[in-house]
């Protein structure tokens, strides 16, 4: 009998605690472990992204022994410009993760953000190891207007020769979204946001392909060449995926 009374007392105390929490707006005791768990997951995700960037930075530094591109080289220009390009890619990827509940789109956004964040760390590390500043003495894309290694003038993209005036030093980088487009994506939600994100990111990836092809025409550097080839392979694969995803949402 004493045990039964003690059990009833414990149950009553728990009920009173939950009721009091409901009145005050504080999460009930039974919900607190779940909320704490979500907070831990969020903290772990942030720590993981920071670790990825730091490791990539270290790898970038260690992998450039003996490589000494100049401040105005194609390698330096590519490393700086692709970092800026990737920053916007990560921004759009994180926006869509907040603007849709679609698991496929959210996973794609996470993959793009982590991959491009990791690659930015490598590019940053290479510039540091080369003893070069993260900002060059020339406007962005100047390196893309110079002759290729084979002497061709201008950028060759998709098998079609293009004049050097295709890219203007200091002008918009290929595939970059405008401030207005980013604002539109931020204001959208659901399927509308997914369609806009996929459209913008396909163009963004195509711009990255153009930059990667351009540096391959102008560099035989032992770290830049494999990096650019990996960009070509991975982003073309993602373009194919995003085009199929966009077709389903038309």
PDB file of N, CA and C in Angstrom, residues 153-244:
ATOM      1  N   UNK A 153      43.843  32.831 -78.416  1.00  0.00           N
ATOM      2  CA  UNK A 153      43.427  34.034 -77.704  1.00  0.00           C
ATOM      3  C   UNK A 153      41.990  33.864 -77.249  1.00  0.00           C
ATOM      4  N   UNK A 154      41.741  34.188 -75.985  1.00  0.00           N
ATOM      5  CA  UNK A 154      40.381  34.107 -75.476  1.00  0.00           C
ATOM      6  C   UNK A 154      40.064  32.721 -74.956  1.00  0.00           C
ATOM      7  N   UNK A 155      38.857  32.538 -74.506  1.00  0.00           N
ATOM      8  CA  UNK A 155      38.425  31.305 -73.872  1.00  0.00           C
ATOM      9  C   UNK A 155      37.725  30.404 -74.874  1.00  0.00           C
ATOM     10  N   UNK A 156      38.050  29.115 -74.827  1.00  0.00           N
ATOM     11  CA  UNK A 156      37.401  28.127 -75.691  1.00  0.00           C
ATOM     12  C   UNK A 156      36.443  27.326 -74.834  1.00  0.00           C
ATOM     13  N   UNK A 157      35.163  27.396 -75.151  1.00  0.00           N
ATOM     14  CA  UNK A 157      34.154  26.720 -74.327  1.00  0.00           C
ATOM     15  C   UNK A 157      33.205  25.939 -75.217  1.00  0.00           C
ATOM     16  N   UNK A 158      33.017  24.674 -74.867  1.00  0.00           N
ATOM     17  CA  UNK A 158      32.083  23.850 -75.615  1.00  0.00           C
ATOM     18  C   UNK A 158      32.500  23.635 -77.049  1.00  0.00           C
ATOM     19  N   UNK A 159      33.796  23.713 -77.329  1.00  0.00           N
ATOM     20  CA  UNK A 159      34.290  23.453 -78.669  1.00  0.00           C
ATOM     21  C   UNK A 159      34.184  24.638 -79.598  1.00  0.00           C
ATOM     22  N   UNK A 160      33.765  25.774 -79.105  1.00  0.00           N
ATOM     23  CA  UNK A 160      33.599  26.963 -79.954  1.00  0.00           C
ATOM     24  C   UNK A 160      34.549  28.060 -79.488  1.00  0.00           C
ATOM     25  N   UNK A 161      35.382  28.560 -80.410  1.00  0.00           N
ATOM     26  CA  UNK A 161      36.306  29.626 -80.044  1.00  0.00           C
ATOM     27  C   UNK A 161      35.534  30.898 -79.714  1.00  0.00           C
ATOM     28  N   UNK A 162      35.998  31.568 -78.690  1.00  0.00           N
ATOM     29  CA  UNK A 162      35.347  32.819 -78.290  1.00  0.00           C
ATOM     30  C   UNK A 162      36.399  33.896 -78.166  1.00  0.00           C
ATOM     31  N   UNK A 163      36.037  35.116 -78.479  1.00  0.00           N
ATOM     32  CA  UNK A 163      36.978  36.229 -78.390  1.00  0.00           C
ATOM     33  C   UNK A 163      37.257  36.548 -76.945  1.00  0.00           C
ATOM     34  N   UNK A 164      38.409  37.174 -76.702  1.00  0.00           N
ATOM     35  CA  UNK A 164      38.797  37.499 -75.331  1.00  0.00           C
ATOM     36  C   UNK A 164      37.845  38.490 -74.696  1.00  0.00           C
ATOM     37  N   UNK A 165      37.047  39.181 -75.493  1.00  0.00           N
ATOM     38  CA  UNK A 165      36.101  40.148 -74.946  1.00  0.00           C
ATOM     39  C   UNK A 165      34.883  39.458 -74.332  1.00  0.00           C
ATOM     40  N   UNK A 166      34.790  38.099 -74.418  1.00  0.00           N
ATOM     41  CA  UNK A 166      33.692  37.385 -73.772  1.00  0.00           C
ATOM     42  C   UNK A 166      33.701  37.647 -72.273  1.00  0.00           C
ATOM     43  N   UNK A 167      34.877  37.843 -71.721  1.00  0.00           N
ATOM     44  CA  UNK A 167      35.014  38.090 -70.294  1.00  0.00           C
ATOM     45  C   UNK A 167      35.727  39.419 -70.094  1.00  0.00           C
ATOM     46  N   UNK A 168      35.071  40.296 -69.386  1.00  0.00           N
ATOM     47  CA  UNK A 168      35.621  41.628 -69.141  1.00  0.00           C
ATOM     48  C   UNK A 168      36.202  41.668 -67.735  1.00  0.00           C
ATOM     49  N   UNK A 169      37.471  42.048 -67.589  1.00  0.00           N
ATOM     50  CA  UNK A 169      38.052  42.141 -66.258  1.00  0.00           C
ATOM     51  C   UNK A 169      37.189  42.980 -65.316  1.00  0.00           C
ATOM     52  N   UNK A 170      36.876  42.398 -64.174  1.00  0.00           N
ATOM     53  CA  UNK A 170      36.057  43.099 -63.197  1.00  0.00           C
ATOM     54  C   UNK A 170      34.563  42.955 -63.420  1.00  0.00           C
ATOM     55  N   UNK A 171      34.171  42.333 -64.533  1.00  0.00           N
ATOM     56  CA  UNK A 171      32.751  42.149 -64.815  1.00  0.00           C
ATOM     57  C   UNK A 171      32.182  40.956 -64.067  1.00  0.00           C
ATOM     58  N   UNK A 172      30.897  40.647 -64.286  1.00  0.00           N
ATOM     59  CA  UNK A 172      30.272  39.511 -63.594  1.00  0.00           C
ATOM     60  C   UNK A 172      30.940  38.191 -63.981  1.00  0.00           C
ATOM     61  N   UNK A 173      31.142  37.341 -63.017  1.00  0.00           N
ATOM     62  CA  UNK A 173      31.685  36.018 -63.297  1.00  0.00           C
ATOM     63  C   UNK A 173      30.615  35.163 -63.961  1.00  0.00           C
ATOM     64  N   UNK A 174      31.013  34.215 -64.808  1.00  0.00           N
ATOM     65  CA  UNK A 174      30.025  33.393 -65.501  1.00  0.00           C
ATOM     66  C   UNK A 174      29.149  32.602 -64.538  1.00  0.00           C
ATOM     67  N   UNK A 175      27.837  32.666 -64.771  1.00  0.00           N
ATOM     68  CA  UNK A 175      26.895  31.879 -63.986  1.00  0.00           C
ATOM     69  C   UNK A 175      26.461  32.474 -62.671  1.00  0.00           C
ATOM     70  N   UNK A 176      27.017  33.616 -62.293  1.00  0.00           N
ATOM     71  CA  UNK A 176      26.673  34.192 -60.989  1.00  0.00           C
ATOM     72  C   UNK A 176      25.253  34.765 -61.006  1.00  0.00           C
ATOM     73  N   UNK A 177      24.511  34.503 -59.926  1.00  0.00           N
ATOM     74  CA  UNK A 177      23.170  35.059 -59.780  1.00  0.00           C
ATOM     75  C   UNK A 177      23.269  36.531 -59.387  1.00  0.00           C
ATOM     76  N   UNK A 178      22.283  37.313 -59.785  1.00  0.00           N
ATOM     77  CA  UNK A 178      22.255  38.726 -59.417  1.00  0.00           C
ATOM     78  C   UNK A 178      21.682  38.892 -58.013  1.00  0.00           C
ATOM     79  N   UNK A 179      21.854  40.063 -57.449  1.00  0.00           N
ATOM     80  CA  UNK A 179      21.303  40.354 -56.125  1.00  0.00           C
ATOM     81  C   UNK A 179      19.786  40.218 -56.136  1.00  0.00           C
ATOM     82  N   UNK A 180      19.166  40.618 -57.243  1.00  0.00           N
ATOM     83  CA  UNK A 180      17.707  40.515 -57.362  1.00  0.00           C
ATOM     84  C   UNK A 180      17.262  39.055 -57.379  1.00  0.00           C
ATOM     85  N   UNK A 181      18.009  38.209 -58.069  1.00  0.00           N
ATOM     86  CA  UNK A 181      17.664  36.786 -58.119  1.00  0.00           C
ATOM     87  C   UNK A 181      17.821  36.122 -56.750  1.00  0.00           C
ATOM     88  N   UNK A 182      18.850  36.499 -56.028  1.00  0.00           N
ATOM     89  CA  UNK A 182      19.038  35.956 -54.681  1.00  0.00           C
ATOM     90  C   UNK A 182      17.904  36.389 -53.757  1.00  0.00           C
ATOM     91  N   UNK A 183      17.469  37.636 -53.899  1.00  0.00           N
ATOM     92  CA  UNK A 183      16.361  38.129 -53.079  1.00  0.00           C
ATOM     93  C   UNK A 183      15.075  37.385 -53.421  1.00  0.00           C
ATOM     94  N   UNK A 184      14.883  37.095 -54.697  1.00  0.00           N
ATOM     95  CA  UNK A 184      13.697  36.350 -55.125  1.00  0.00           C
ATOM     96  C   UNK A 184      13.716  34.939 -54.543  1.00  0.00           C
ATOM     97  N   UNK A 185      14.887  34.302 -54.551  1.00  0.00           N
ATOM     98  CA  UNK A 185      15.007  32.962 -53.978  1.00  0.00           C
ATOM     99  C   UNK A 185      14.732  32.988 -52.481  1.00  0.00           C
ATOM    100  N   UNK A 186      15.229  34.003 -51.803  1.00  0.00           N
ATOM    101  CA  UNK A 186      15.024  34.128 -50.366  1.00  0.00           C
ATOM    102  C   UNK A 186      13.550  34.312 -50.014  1.00  0.00           C
ATOM    103  N   UNK A 187      12.806  34.955 -50.911  1.00  0.00           N
ATOM    104  CA  UNK A 187      11.396  35.235 -50.644  1.00  0.00           C
ATOM    105  C   UNK A 187      10.481  34.081 -51.038  1.00  0.00           C
ATOM    106  N   UNK A 188      10.975  33.150 -51.840  1.00  0.00           N
ATOM    107  CA  UNK A 188      10.149  32.044 -52.333  1.00  0.00           C
ATOM    108  C   UNK A 188      10.093  30.913 -51.313  1.00  0.00           C
ATOM    109  N   UNK A 189       9.197  29.955 -51.575  1.00  0.00           N
ATOM    110  CA  UNK A 189       9.093  28.791 -50.700  1.00  0.00           C
ATOM    111  C   UNK A 189       8.508  27.622 -51.489  1.00  0.00           C
ATOM    112  N   UNK A 190       8.659  26.431 -50.934  1.00  0.00           N
ATOM    113  CA  UNK A 190       8.080  25.239 -51.549  1.00  0.00           C
ATOM    114  C   UNK A 190       8.613  24.950 -52.943  1.00  0.00           C
ATOM    115  N   UNK A 191       7.712  24.482 -53.811  1.00  0.00           N
ATOM    116  CA  UNK A 191       8.089  24.102 -55.173  1.00  0.00           C
ATOM    117  C   UNK A 191       8.598  25.307 -55.961  1.00  0.00           C
ATOM    118  N   UNK A 192       8.030  26.477 -55.703  1.00  0.00           N
ATOM    119  CA  UNK A 192       8.493  27.679 -56.392  1.00  0.00           C
ATOM    120  C   UNK A 192       9.965  27.941 -56.078  1.00  0.00           C
ATOM    121  N   UNK A 193      10.340  27.807 -54.811  1.00  0.00           N
ATOM    122  CA  UNK A 193      11.736  28.008 -54.409  1.00  0.00           C
ATOM    123  C   UNK A 193      12.629  26.936 -55.023  1.00  0.00           C
ATOM    124  N   UNK A 194      12.136  25.705 -55.083  1.00  0.00           N
ATOM    125  CA  UNK A 194      12.918  24.612 -55.663  1.00  0.00           C
ATOM    126  C   UNK A 194      13.208  24.870 -57.136  1.00  0.00           C
ATOM    127  N   UNK A 195      12.190  25.298 -57.877  1.00  0.00           N
ATOM    128  CA  UNK A 195      12.386  25.574 -59.308  1.00  0.00           C
ATOM    129  C   UNK A 195      13.391  26.703 -59.509  1.00  0.00           C
ATOM    130  N   UNK A 196      13.254  27.756 -58.725  1.00  0.00           N
ATOM    131  CA  UNK A 196      14.156  28.891 -58.867  1.00  0.00           C
ATOM    132  C   UNK A 196      15.586  28.505 -58.486  1.00  0.00           C
ATOM    133  N   UNK A 197      15.724  27.773 -57.390  1.00  0.00           N
ATOM    134  CA  UNK A 197      17.050  27.323 -56.968  1.00  0.00           C
ATOM    135  C   UNK A 197      17.714  26.460 -58.033  1.00  0.00           C
ATOM    136  N   UNK A 198      16.984  25.496 -58.561  1.00  0.00           N
ATOM    137  CA  UNK A 198      17.558  24.599 -59.569  1.00  0.00           C
ATOM    138  C   UNK A 198      17.964  25.372 -60.824  1.00  0.00           C
ATOM    139  N   UNK A 199      17.135  26.318 -61.238  1.00  0.00           N
ATOM    140  CA  UNK A 199      17.447  27.128 -62.418  1.00  0.00           C
ATOM    141  C   UNK A 199      18.712  27.943 -62.201  1.00  0.00           C
ATOM    142  N   UNK A 200      18.800  28.601 -61.040  1.00  0.00           N
ATOM    143  CA  UNK A 200      19.968  29.428 -60.738  1.00  0.00           C
ATOM    144  C   UNK A 200      21.226  28.583 -60.545  1.00  0.00           C
ATOM    145  N   UNK A 201      21.081  27.433 -59.883  1.00  0.00           N
ATOM    146  CA  UNK A 201      22.255  26.622 -59.598  1.00  0.00           C
ATOM    147  C   UNK A 201      22.773  25.905 -60.849  1.00  0.00           C
ATOM    148  N   UNK A 202      21.895  25.565 -61.770  1.00  0.00           N
ATOM    149  CA  UNK A 202      22.353  24.980 -63.037  1.00  0.00           C
ATOM    150  C   UNK A 202      23.225  25.992 -63.780  1.00  0.00           C
ATOM    151  N   UNK A 203      22.740  27.233 -63.859  1.00  0.00           N
ATOM    152  CA  UNK A 203      23.523  28.292 -64.515  1.00  0.00           C
ATOM    153  C   UNK A 203      24.826  28.530 -63.767  1.00  0.00           C
ATOM    154  N   UNK A 204      24.767  28.491 -62.436  1.00  0.00           N
ATOM    155  CA  UNK A 204      25.950  28.703 -61.607  1.00  0.00           C
ATOM    156  C   UNK A 204      26.985  27.614 -61.867  1.00  0.00           C
ATOM    157  N   UNK A 205      26.545  26.371 -61.924  1.00  0.00           N
ATOM    158  CA  UNK A 205      27.458  25.257 -62.195  1.00  0.00           C
ATOM    159  C   UNK A 205      28.059  25.362 -63.597  1.00  0.00           C
ATOM    160  N   UNK A 206      27.266  25.767 -64.565  1.00  0.00           N
ATOM    161  CA  UNK A 206      27.789  25.914 -65.924  1.00  0.00           C
ATOM    162  C   UNK A 206      28.869  26.993 -65.971  1.00  0.00           C
ATOM    163  N   UNK A 207      28.697  28.031 -65.165  1.00  0.00           N
ATOM    164  CA  UNK A 207      29.722  29.059 -65.076  1.00  0.00           C
ATOM    165  C   UNK A 207      31.008  28.507 -64.474  1.00  0.00           C
ATOM    166  N   UNK A 208      30.876  27.633 -63.479  1.00  0.00           N
ATOM    167  CA  UNK A 208      32.052  27.007 -62.872  1.00  0.00           C
ATOM    168  C   UNK A 208      32.765  26.110 -63.871  1.00  0.00           C
ATOM    169  N   UNK A 209      31.992  25.403 -64.720  1.00  0.00           N
ATOM    170  CA  UNK A 209      32.604  24.576 -65.764  1.00  0.00           C
ATOM    171  C   UNK A 209      33.421  25.436 -66.714  1.00  0.00           C
ATOM    172  N   UNK A 210      32.880  26.589 -67.047  1.00  0.00           N
ATOM    173  CA  UNK A 210      33.574  27.505 -67.952  1.00  0.00           C
ATOM    174  C   UNK A 210      34.889  27.975 -67.343  1.00  0.00           C
ATOM    175  N   UNK A 211      34.863  28.284 -66.055  1.00  0.00           N
ATOM    176  CA  UNK A 211      36.080  28.725 -65.382  1.00  0.00           C
ATOM    177  C   UNK A 211      37.106  27.592 -65.288  1.00  0.00           C
ATOM    178  N   UNK A 212      36.620  26.382 -65.000  1.00  0.00           N
ATOM    179  CA  UNK A 212      37.527  25.240 -64.894  1.00  0.00           C
ATOM    180  C   UNK A 212      38.171  24.931 -66.243  1.00  0.00           C
ATOM    181  N   UNK A 213      37.374  24.975 -67.310  1.00  0.00           N
ATOM    182  CA  UNK A 213      37.920  24.741 -68.645  1.00  0.00           C
ATOM    183  C   UNK A 213      38.939  25.821 -69.009  1.00  0.00           C
ATOM    184  N   UNK A 214      38.635  27.047 -68.603  1.00  0.00           N
ATOM    185  CA  UNK A 214      39.512  28.164 -68.923  1.00  0.00           C
ATOM    186  C   UNK A 214      40.876  28.015 -68.265  1.00  0.00           C
ATOM    187  N   UNK A 215      40.905  27.584 -66.983  1.00  0.00           N
ATOM    188  CA  UNK A 215      42.202  27.432 -66.321  1.00  0.00           C
ATOM    189  C   UNK A 215      42.963  26.236 -66.870  1.00  0.00           C
ATOM    190  N   UNK A 216      42.257  25.193 -67.316  1.00  0.00           N
ATOM    191  CA  UNK A 216      42.938  24.051 -67.915  1.00  0.00           C
ATOM    192  C   UNK A 216      43.627  24.435 -69.221  1.00  0.00           C
ATOM    193  N   UNK A 217      43.088  25.432 -69.906  1.00  0.00           N
ATOM    194  CA  UNK A 217      43.707  25.918 -71.137  1.00  0.00           C
ATOM    195  C   UNK A 217      44.935  26.773 -70.846  1.00  0.00           C
ATOM    196  N   UNK A 218      45.068  27.232 -69.593  1.00  0.00           N
ATOM    197  CA  UNK A 218      46.106  28.192 -69.264  1.00  0.00           C
ATOM    198  C   UNK A 218      47.075  27.709 -68.183  1.00  0.00           C
ATOM    199  N   UNK A 219      46.933  26.476 -67.737  1.00  0.00           N
ATOM    200  CA  UNK A 219      47.792  26.004 -66.656  1.00  0.00           C
ATOM    201  C   UNK A 219      48.101  24.524 -66.796  1.00  0.00           C
ATOM    202  N   UNK A 220      49.325  24.159 -66.403  1.00  0.00           N
ATOM    203  CA  UNK A 220      49.690  22.752 -66.274  1.00  0.00           C
ATOM    204  C   UNK A 220      50.157  22.476 -64.838  1.00  0.00           C
ATOM    205  N   UNK A 221      49.705  23.328 -63.908  1.00  0.00           N
ATOM    206  CA  UNK A 221      50.083  23.211 -62.505  1.00  0.00           C
ATOM    207  C   UNK A 221      49.599  21.876 -61.923  1.00  0.00           C
ATOM    208  N   UNK A 222      50.460  21.255 -61.123  1.00  0.00           N
ATOM    209  CA  UNK A 222      50.188  19.897 -60.641  1.00  0.00           C
ATOM    210  C   UNK A 222      49.054  19.799 -59.626  1.00  0.00           C
ATOM    211  N   UNK A 223      48.623  20.899 -59.025  1.00  0.00           N
ATOM    212  CA  UNK A 223      47.473  20.849 -58.127  1.00  0.00           C
ATOM    213  C   UNK A 223      46.227  21.455 -58.764  1.00  0.00           C
ATOM    214  N   UNK A 224      46.403  22.456 -59.606  1.00  0.00           N
ATOM    215  CA  UNK A 224      45.264  23.109 -60.234  1.00  0.00           C
ATOM    216  C   UNK A 224      44.609  22.204 -61.281  1.00  0.00           C
ATOM    217  N   UNK A 225      45.416  21.501 -62.064  1.00  0.00           N
ATOM    218  CA  UNK A 225      44.861  20.661 -63.141  1.00  0.00           C
ATOM    219  C   UNK A 225      43.938  19.569 -62.592  1.00  0.00           C
ATOM    220  N   UNK A 226      44.357  18.763 -61.627  1.00  0.00           N
ATOM    221  CA  UNK A 226      43.423  17.756 -61.101  1.00  0.00           C
ATOM    222  C   UNK A 226      42.219  18.371 -60.400  1.00  0.00           C
ATOM    223  N   UNK A 227      42.426  19.511 -59.748  1.00  0.00           N
ATOM    224  CA  UNK A 227      41.300  20.185 -59.093  1.00  0.00           C
ATOM    225  C   UNK A 227      40.266  20.612 -60.128  1.00  0.00           C
ATOM    226  N   UNK A 228      40.719  21.251 -61.204  1.00  0.00           N
ATOM    227  CA  UNK A 228      39.802  21.715 -62.244  1.00  0.00           C
ATOM    228  C   UNK A 228      39.083  20.543 -62.901  1.00  0.00           C
ATOM    229  N   UNK A 229      39.787  19.443 -63.112  1.00  0.00           N
ATOM    230  CA  UNK A 229      39.149  18.268 -63.698  1.00  0.00           C
ATOM    231  C   UNK A 229      38.088  17.680 -62.772  1.00  0.00           C
ATOM    232  N   UNK A 230      38.334  17.733 -61.461  1.00  0.00           N
ATOM    233  CA  UNK A 230      37.338  17.232 -60.512  1.00  0.00           C
ATOM    234  C   UNK A 230      36.102  18.122 -60.500  1.00  0.00           C
ATOM    235  N   UNK A 231      36.313  19.446 -60.678  1.00  0.00           N
ATOM    236  CA  UNK A 231      35.181  20.370 -60.769  1.00  0.00           C
ATOM    237  C   UNK A 231      34.338  20.044 -62.006  1.00  0.00           C
ATOM    238  N   UNK A 232      35.002  19.801 -63.117  1.00  0.00           N
ATOM    239  CA  UNK A 232      34.286  19.459 -64.348  1.00  0.00           C
ATOM    240  C   UNK A 232      33.439  18.209 -64.159  1.00  0.00           C
ATOM    241  N   UNK A 233      34.011  17.181 -63.560  1.00  0.00           N
ATOM    242  CA  UNK A 233      33.300  15.914 -63.403  1.00  0.00           C
ATOM    243  C   UNK A 233      32.139  16.029 -62.417  1.00  0.00           C
ATOM    244  N   UNK A 234      32.399  16.608 -61.240  1.00  0.00           N
ATOM    245  CA  UNK A 234      31.378  16.651 -60.197  1.00  0.00           C
ATOM    246  C   UNK A 234      30.234  17.604 -60.537  1.00  0.00           C
ATOM    247  N   UNK A 235      30.573  18.760 -61.092  1.00  0.00           N
ATOM    248  CA  UNK A 235      29.508  19.729 -61.361  1.00  0.00           C
ATOM    249  C   UNK A 235      28.693  19.363 -62.593  1.00  0.00           C
ATOM    250  N   UNK A 236      29.300  18.694 -63.561  1.00  0.00           N
ATOM    251  CA  UNK A 236      28.508  18.226 -64.692  1.00  0.00           C
ATOM    252  C   UNK A 236      27.521  17.149 -64.231  1.00  0.00           C
ATOM    253  N   UNK A 237      27.969  16.295 -63.318  1.00  0.00           N
ATOM    254  CA  UNK A 237      27.082  15.272 -62.765  1.00  0.00           C
ATOM    255  C   UNK A 237      25.910  15.920 -62.029  1.00  0.00           C
ATOM    256  N   UNK A 238      26.205  16.963 -61.264  1.00  0.00           N
ATOM    257  CA  UNK A 238      25.134  17.649 -60.535  1.00  0.00           C
ATOM    258  C   UNK A 238      24.213  18.407 -61.485  1.00  0.00           C
ATOM    259  N   UNK A 239      24.751  18.935 -62.570  1.00  0.00           N
ATOM    260  CA  UNK A 239      23.902  19.593 -63.564  1.00  0.00           C
ATOM    261  C   UNK A 239      22.898  18.597 -64.135  1.00  0.00           C
ATOM    262  N   UNK A 240      23.361  17.410 -64.476  1.00  0.00           N
ATOM    263  CA  UNK A 240      22.465  16.378 -65.011  1.00  0.00           C
ATOM    264  C   UNK A 240      21.368  16.050 -64.007  1.00  0.00           C
ATOM    265  N   UNK A 241      21.744  15.922 -62.734  1.00  0.00           N
ATOM    266  CA  UNK A 241      20.764  15.633 -61.690  1.00  0.00           C
ATOM    267  C   UNK A 241      19.763  16.769 -61.551  1.00  0.00           C
ATOM    268  N   UNK A 242      20.252  18.002 -61.507  1.00  0.00           N
ATOM    269  CA  UNK A 242      19.368  19.149 -61.292  1.00  0.00           C
ATOM    270  C   UNK A 242      18.434  19.358 -62.488  1.00  0.00           C
ATOM    271  N   UNK A 243      18.893  19.076 -63.685  1.00  0.00           N
ATOM    272  CA  UNK A 243      18.019  19.205 -64.857  1.00  0.00           C
ATOM    273  C   UNK A 243      16.878  18.207 -64.804  1.00  0.00           C
ATOM    274  N   UNK A 244      17.163  17.000 -64.312  1.00  0.00           N
ATOM    275  CA  UNK A 244      16.090  16.010 -64.164  1.00  0.00           C
ATOM    276  C   UNK A 244      15.136  16.413 -63.048  1.00  0.00           C
TER     277      UNK A 244
END
